[in-house]
mmCIF file of C-alpha atoms in Angstrom:
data_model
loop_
_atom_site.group_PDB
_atom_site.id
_atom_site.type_symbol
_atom_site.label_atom_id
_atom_site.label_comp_id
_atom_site.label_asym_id
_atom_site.label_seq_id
_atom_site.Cartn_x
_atom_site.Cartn_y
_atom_site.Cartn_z
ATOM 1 C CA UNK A 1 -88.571 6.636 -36.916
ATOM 2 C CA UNK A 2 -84.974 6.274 -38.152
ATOM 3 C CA UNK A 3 -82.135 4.791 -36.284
ATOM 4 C CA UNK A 4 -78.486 5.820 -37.302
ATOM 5 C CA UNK A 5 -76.371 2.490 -35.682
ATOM 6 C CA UNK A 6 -73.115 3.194 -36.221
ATOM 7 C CA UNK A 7 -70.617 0.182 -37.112
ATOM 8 C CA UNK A 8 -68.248 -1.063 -35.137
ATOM 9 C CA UNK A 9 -65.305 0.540 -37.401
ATOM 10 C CA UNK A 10 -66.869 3.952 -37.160
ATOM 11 C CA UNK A 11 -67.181 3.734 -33.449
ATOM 12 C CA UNK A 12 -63.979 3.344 -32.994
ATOM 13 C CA UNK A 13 -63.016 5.830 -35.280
ATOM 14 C CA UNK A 14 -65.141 8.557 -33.534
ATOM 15 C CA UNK A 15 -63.435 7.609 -30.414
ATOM 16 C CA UNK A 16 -59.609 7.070 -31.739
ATOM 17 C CA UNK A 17 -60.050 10.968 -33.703
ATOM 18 C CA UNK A 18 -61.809 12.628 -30.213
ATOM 19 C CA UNK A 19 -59.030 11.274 -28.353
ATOM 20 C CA UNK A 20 -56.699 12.979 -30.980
ATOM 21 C CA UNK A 21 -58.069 15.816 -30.702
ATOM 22 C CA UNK A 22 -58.438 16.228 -26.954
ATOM 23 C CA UNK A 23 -54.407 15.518 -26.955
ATOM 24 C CA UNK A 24 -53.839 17.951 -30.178
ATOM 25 C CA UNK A 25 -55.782 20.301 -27.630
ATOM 26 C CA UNK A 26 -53.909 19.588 -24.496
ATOM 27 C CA UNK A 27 -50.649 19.509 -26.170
ATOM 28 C CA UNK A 28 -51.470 22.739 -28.164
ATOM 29 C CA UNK A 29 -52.801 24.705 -25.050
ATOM 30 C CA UNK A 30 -49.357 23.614 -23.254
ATOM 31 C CA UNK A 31 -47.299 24.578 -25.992
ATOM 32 C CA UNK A 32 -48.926 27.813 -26.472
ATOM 33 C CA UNK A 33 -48.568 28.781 -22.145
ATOM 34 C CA UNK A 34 -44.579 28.014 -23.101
ATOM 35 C CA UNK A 35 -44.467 30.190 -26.653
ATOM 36 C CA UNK A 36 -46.338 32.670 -24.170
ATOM 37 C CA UNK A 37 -43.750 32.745 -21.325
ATOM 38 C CA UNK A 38 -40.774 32.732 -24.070
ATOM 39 C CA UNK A 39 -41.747 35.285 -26.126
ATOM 40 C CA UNK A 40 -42.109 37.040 -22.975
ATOM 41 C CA UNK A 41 -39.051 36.520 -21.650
ATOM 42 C CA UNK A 42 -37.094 37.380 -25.164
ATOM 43 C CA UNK A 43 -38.580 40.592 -24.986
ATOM 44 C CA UNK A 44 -37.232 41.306 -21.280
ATOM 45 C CA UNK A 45 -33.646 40.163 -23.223
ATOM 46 C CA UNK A 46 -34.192 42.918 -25.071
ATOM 47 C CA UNK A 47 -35.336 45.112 -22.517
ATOM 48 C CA UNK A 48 -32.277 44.739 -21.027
ATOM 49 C CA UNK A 49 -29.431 45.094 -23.583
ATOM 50 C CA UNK A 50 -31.614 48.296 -24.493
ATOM 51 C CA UNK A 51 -31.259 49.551 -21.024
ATOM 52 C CA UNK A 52 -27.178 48.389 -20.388
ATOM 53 C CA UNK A 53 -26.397 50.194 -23.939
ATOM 54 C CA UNK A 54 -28.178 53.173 -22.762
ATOM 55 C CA UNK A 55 -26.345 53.286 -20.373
ATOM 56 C CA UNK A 56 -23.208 52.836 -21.650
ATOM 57 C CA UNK A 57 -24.091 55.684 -23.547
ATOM 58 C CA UNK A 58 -24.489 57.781 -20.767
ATOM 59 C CA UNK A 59 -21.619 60.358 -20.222
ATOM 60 C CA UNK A 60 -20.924 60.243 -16.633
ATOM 61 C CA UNK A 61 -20.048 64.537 -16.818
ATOM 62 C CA UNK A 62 -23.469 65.061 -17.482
ATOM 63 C CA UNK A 63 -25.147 63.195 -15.203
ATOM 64 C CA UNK A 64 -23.147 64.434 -12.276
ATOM 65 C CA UNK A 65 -24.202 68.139 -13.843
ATOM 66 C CA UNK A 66 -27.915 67.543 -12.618
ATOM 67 C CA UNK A 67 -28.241 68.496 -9.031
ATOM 68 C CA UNK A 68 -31.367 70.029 -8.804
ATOM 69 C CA UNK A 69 -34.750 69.695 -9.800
ATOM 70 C CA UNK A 70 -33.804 72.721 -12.261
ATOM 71 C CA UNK A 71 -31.428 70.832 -13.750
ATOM 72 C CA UNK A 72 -33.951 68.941 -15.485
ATOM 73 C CA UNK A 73 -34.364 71.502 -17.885
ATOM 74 C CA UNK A 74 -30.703 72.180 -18.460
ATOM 75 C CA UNK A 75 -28.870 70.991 -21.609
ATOM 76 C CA UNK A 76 -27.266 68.194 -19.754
ATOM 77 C CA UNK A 77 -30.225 66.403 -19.056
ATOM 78 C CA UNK A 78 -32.245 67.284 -22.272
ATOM 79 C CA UNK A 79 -29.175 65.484 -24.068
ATOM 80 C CA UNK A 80 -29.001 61.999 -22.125
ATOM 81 C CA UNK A 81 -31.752 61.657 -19.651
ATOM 82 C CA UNK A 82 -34.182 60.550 -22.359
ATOM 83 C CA UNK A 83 -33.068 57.350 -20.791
ATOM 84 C CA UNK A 84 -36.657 56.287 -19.533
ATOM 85 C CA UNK A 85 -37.869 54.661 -23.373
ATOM 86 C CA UNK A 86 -40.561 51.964 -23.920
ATOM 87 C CA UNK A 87 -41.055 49.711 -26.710
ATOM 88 C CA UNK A 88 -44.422 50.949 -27.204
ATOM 89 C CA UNK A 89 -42.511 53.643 -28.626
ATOM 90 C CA UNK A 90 -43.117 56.084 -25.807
ATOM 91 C CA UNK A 91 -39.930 58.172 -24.657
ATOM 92 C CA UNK A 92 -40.351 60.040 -21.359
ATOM 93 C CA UNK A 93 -39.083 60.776 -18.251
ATOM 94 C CA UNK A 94 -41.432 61.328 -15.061
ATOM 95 C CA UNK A 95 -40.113 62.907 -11.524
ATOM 96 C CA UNK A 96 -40.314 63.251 -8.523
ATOM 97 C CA UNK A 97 -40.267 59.136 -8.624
ATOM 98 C CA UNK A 98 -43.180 57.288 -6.320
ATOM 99 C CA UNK A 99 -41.912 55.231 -3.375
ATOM 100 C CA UNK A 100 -41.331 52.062 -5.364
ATOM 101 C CA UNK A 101 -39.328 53.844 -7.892
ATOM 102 C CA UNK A 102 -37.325 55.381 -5.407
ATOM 103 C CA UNK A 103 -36.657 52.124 -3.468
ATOM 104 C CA UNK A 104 -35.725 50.285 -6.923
ATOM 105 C CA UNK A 105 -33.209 53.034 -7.633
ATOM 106 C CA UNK A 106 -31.546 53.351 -4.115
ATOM 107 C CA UNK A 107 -31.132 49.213 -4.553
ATOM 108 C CA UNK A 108 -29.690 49.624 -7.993
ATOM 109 C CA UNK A 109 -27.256 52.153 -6.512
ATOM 110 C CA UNK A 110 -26.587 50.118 -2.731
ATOM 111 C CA UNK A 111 -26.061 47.017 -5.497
ATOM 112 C CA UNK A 112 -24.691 48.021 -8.366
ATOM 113 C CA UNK A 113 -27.020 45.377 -10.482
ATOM 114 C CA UNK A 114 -29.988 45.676 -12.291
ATOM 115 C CA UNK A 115 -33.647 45.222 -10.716
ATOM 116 C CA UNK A 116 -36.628 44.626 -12.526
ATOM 117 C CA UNK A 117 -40.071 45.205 -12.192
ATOM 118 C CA UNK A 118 -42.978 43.396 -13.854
ATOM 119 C CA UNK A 119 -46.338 44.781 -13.514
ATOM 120 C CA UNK A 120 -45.841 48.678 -12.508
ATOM 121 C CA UNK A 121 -49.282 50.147 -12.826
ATOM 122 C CA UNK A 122 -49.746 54.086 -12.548
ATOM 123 C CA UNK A 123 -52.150 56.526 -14.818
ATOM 124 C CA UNK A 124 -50.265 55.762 -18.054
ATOM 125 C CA UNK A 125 -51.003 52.089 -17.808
ATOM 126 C CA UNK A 126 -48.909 48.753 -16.513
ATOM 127 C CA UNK A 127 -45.159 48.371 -17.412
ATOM 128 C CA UNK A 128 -42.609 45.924 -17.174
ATOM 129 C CA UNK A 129 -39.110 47.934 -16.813
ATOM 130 C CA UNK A 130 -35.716 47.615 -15.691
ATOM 131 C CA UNK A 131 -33.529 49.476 -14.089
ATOM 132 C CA UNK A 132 -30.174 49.342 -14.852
ATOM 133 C CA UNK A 133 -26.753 51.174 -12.783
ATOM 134 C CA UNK A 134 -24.395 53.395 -15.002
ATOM 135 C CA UNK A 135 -20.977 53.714 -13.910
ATOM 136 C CA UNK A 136 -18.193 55.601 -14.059
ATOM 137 C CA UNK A 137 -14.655 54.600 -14.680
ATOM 138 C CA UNK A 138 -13.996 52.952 -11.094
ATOM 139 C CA UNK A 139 -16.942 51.219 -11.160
ATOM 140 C CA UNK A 140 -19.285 53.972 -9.022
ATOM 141 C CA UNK A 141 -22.716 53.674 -9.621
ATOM 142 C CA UNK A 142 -23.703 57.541 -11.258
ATOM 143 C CA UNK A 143 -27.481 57.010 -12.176
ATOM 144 C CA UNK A 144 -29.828 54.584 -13.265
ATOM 145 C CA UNK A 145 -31.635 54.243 -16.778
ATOM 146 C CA UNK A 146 -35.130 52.820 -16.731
ATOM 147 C CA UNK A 147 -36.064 51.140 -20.005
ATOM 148 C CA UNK A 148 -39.432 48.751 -20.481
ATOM 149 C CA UNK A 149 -42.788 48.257 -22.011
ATOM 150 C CA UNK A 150 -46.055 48.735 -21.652
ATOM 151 C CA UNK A 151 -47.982 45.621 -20.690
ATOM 152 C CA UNK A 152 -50.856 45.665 -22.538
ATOM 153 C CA UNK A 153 -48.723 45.916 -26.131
ATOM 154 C CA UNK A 154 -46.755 42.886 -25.338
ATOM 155 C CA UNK A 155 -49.835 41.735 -24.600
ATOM 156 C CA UNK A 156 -51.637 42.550 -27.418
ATOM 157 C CA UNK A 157 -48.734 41.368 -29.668
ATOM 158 C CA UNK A 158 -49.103 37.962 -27.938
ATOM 159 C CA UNK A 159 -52.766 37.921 -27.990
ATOM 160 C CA UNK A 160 -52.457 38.522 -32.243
ATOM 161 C CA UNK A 161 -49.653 35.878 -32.662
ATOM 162 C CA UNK A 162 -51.921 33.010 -30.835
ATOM 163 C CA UNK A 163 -54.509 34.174 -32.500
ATOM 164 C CA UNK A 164 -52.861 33.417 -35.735
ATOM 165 C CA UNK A 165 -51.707 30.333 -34.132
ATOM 166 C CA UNK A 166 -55.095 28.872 -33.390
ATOM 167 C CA UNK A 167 -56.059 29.254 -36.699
ATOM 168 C CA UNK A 168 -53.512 27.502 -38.355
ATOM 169 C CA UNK A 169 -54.474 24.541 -35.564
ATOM 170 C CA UNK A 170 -58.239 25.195 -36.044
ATOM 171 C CA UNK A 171 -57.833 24.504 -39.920
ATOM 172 C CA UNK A 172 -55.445 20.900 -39.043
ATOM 173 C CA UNK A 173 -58.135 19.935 -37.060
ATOM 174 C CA UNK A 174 -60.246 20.307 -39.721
ATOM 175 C CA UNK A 175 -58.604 18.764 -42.476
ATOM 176 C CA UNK A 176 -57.575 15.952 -39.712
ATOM 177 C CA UNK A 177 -61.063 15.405 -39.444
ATOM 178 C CA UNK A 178 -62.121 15.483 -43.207
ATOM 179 C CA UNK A 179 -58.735 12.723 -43.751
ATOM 180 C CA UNK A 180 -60.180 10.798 -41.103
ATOM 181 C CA UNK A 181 -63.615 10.410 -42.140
ATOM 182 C CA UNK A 182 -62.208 9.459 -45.541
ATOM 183 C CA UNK A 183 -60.042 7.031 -44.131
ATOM 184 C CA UNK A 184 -63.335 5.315 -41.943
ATOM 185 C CA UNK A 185 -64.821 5.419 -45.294
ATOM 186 C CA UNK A 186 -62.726 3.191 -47.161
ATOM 187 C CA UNK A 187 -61.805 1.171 -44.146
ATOM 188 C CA UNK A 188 -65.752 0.012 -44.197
ATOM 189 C CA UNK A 189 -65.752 -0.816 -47.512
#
């Protein structure tokens, strides 16, 4: 029967490079929630100056041209409605809208602002989208241009840049650990 006693040196060393870690851990898990919600939220930036320069873009002649649900397939809207365009690289447009869709565009037009939604589910998956006004010269609220993303590739881009993340960390631990031991090492001798 062998016993393995560890010195006094050691002990604490084992405890002192745990409690590093558990921080490293905590701190790393924090940091990571915040890279999270900022990434996030840099992406609705760009959401959003991607849906106010579409609509900029907009000419306010051919907008006013679609009456009908014929109109749809008109020149006028085959030109500029392409508005509705996700960063997943999808480009589509989808009518008649559902009832959420239609109360999110009769509040951009009662408003005049932009409203945003952030977890839209339907068959094509879950988006985050805004919906922006576009105006005519006085200021008149013409139509609306959706613009967003699908949820699952912003969060599948997040998912592969923690991922790459915890690596890095995982291998600091590591050497950490390997430094450490070193460290005990020549301390006890």
């Amino acid at each position: 029967k062998y016993a393995y006693a560890l010195s006094g040196t050691k002990r604490l060393g084992l405890l002192i490079g745990a409690m590093l870690i558990l921080v490293a851990a905590t701190v790393s898990g924090m940091l990571l929630r915040e890279f999270r919600s900022s990434y996030k939220g840099k992406v609705e930036e760009q959401i959003e100056i991607a849906a106010y320069m579409e609509a900029e873009q907009l000419k306010n002649e051919d907008i006013s041209s679609i009456k009908t649900a014929a109109d749809y397939d008109g020149k006028a809207f085959q030109k500029e409605a392409y508005a509705v365009v996700y960063l997943d690289q999808s480009i589509g447009n989808y009518f008649p809208l559902d009832e959420v869709e239609t109360e999110e565009v009769q509040q951009v037009y009662e408003t005049g602002k932009a409203v945003w939604n952030k977890g839209k589910d339907d068959i094509a998956g879950t988006y985050t989208y805004i919906k922006v006004p576009v105006k005519n010269a006085s200021g008149e609220v013409t139509g609306v241009v959706a613009v967003g993303t699908e949820l699952i590739v912003l969060d599948q881009i997040l998912t592969d840049i923690i991922k790459s993340i915890v690596a890095v960390l995982a291998v600091l631990v590591l050497l950490f650990c390997i430094f450490f031991e070193e460290v005990l090492a020549f301390l006890e001798d």
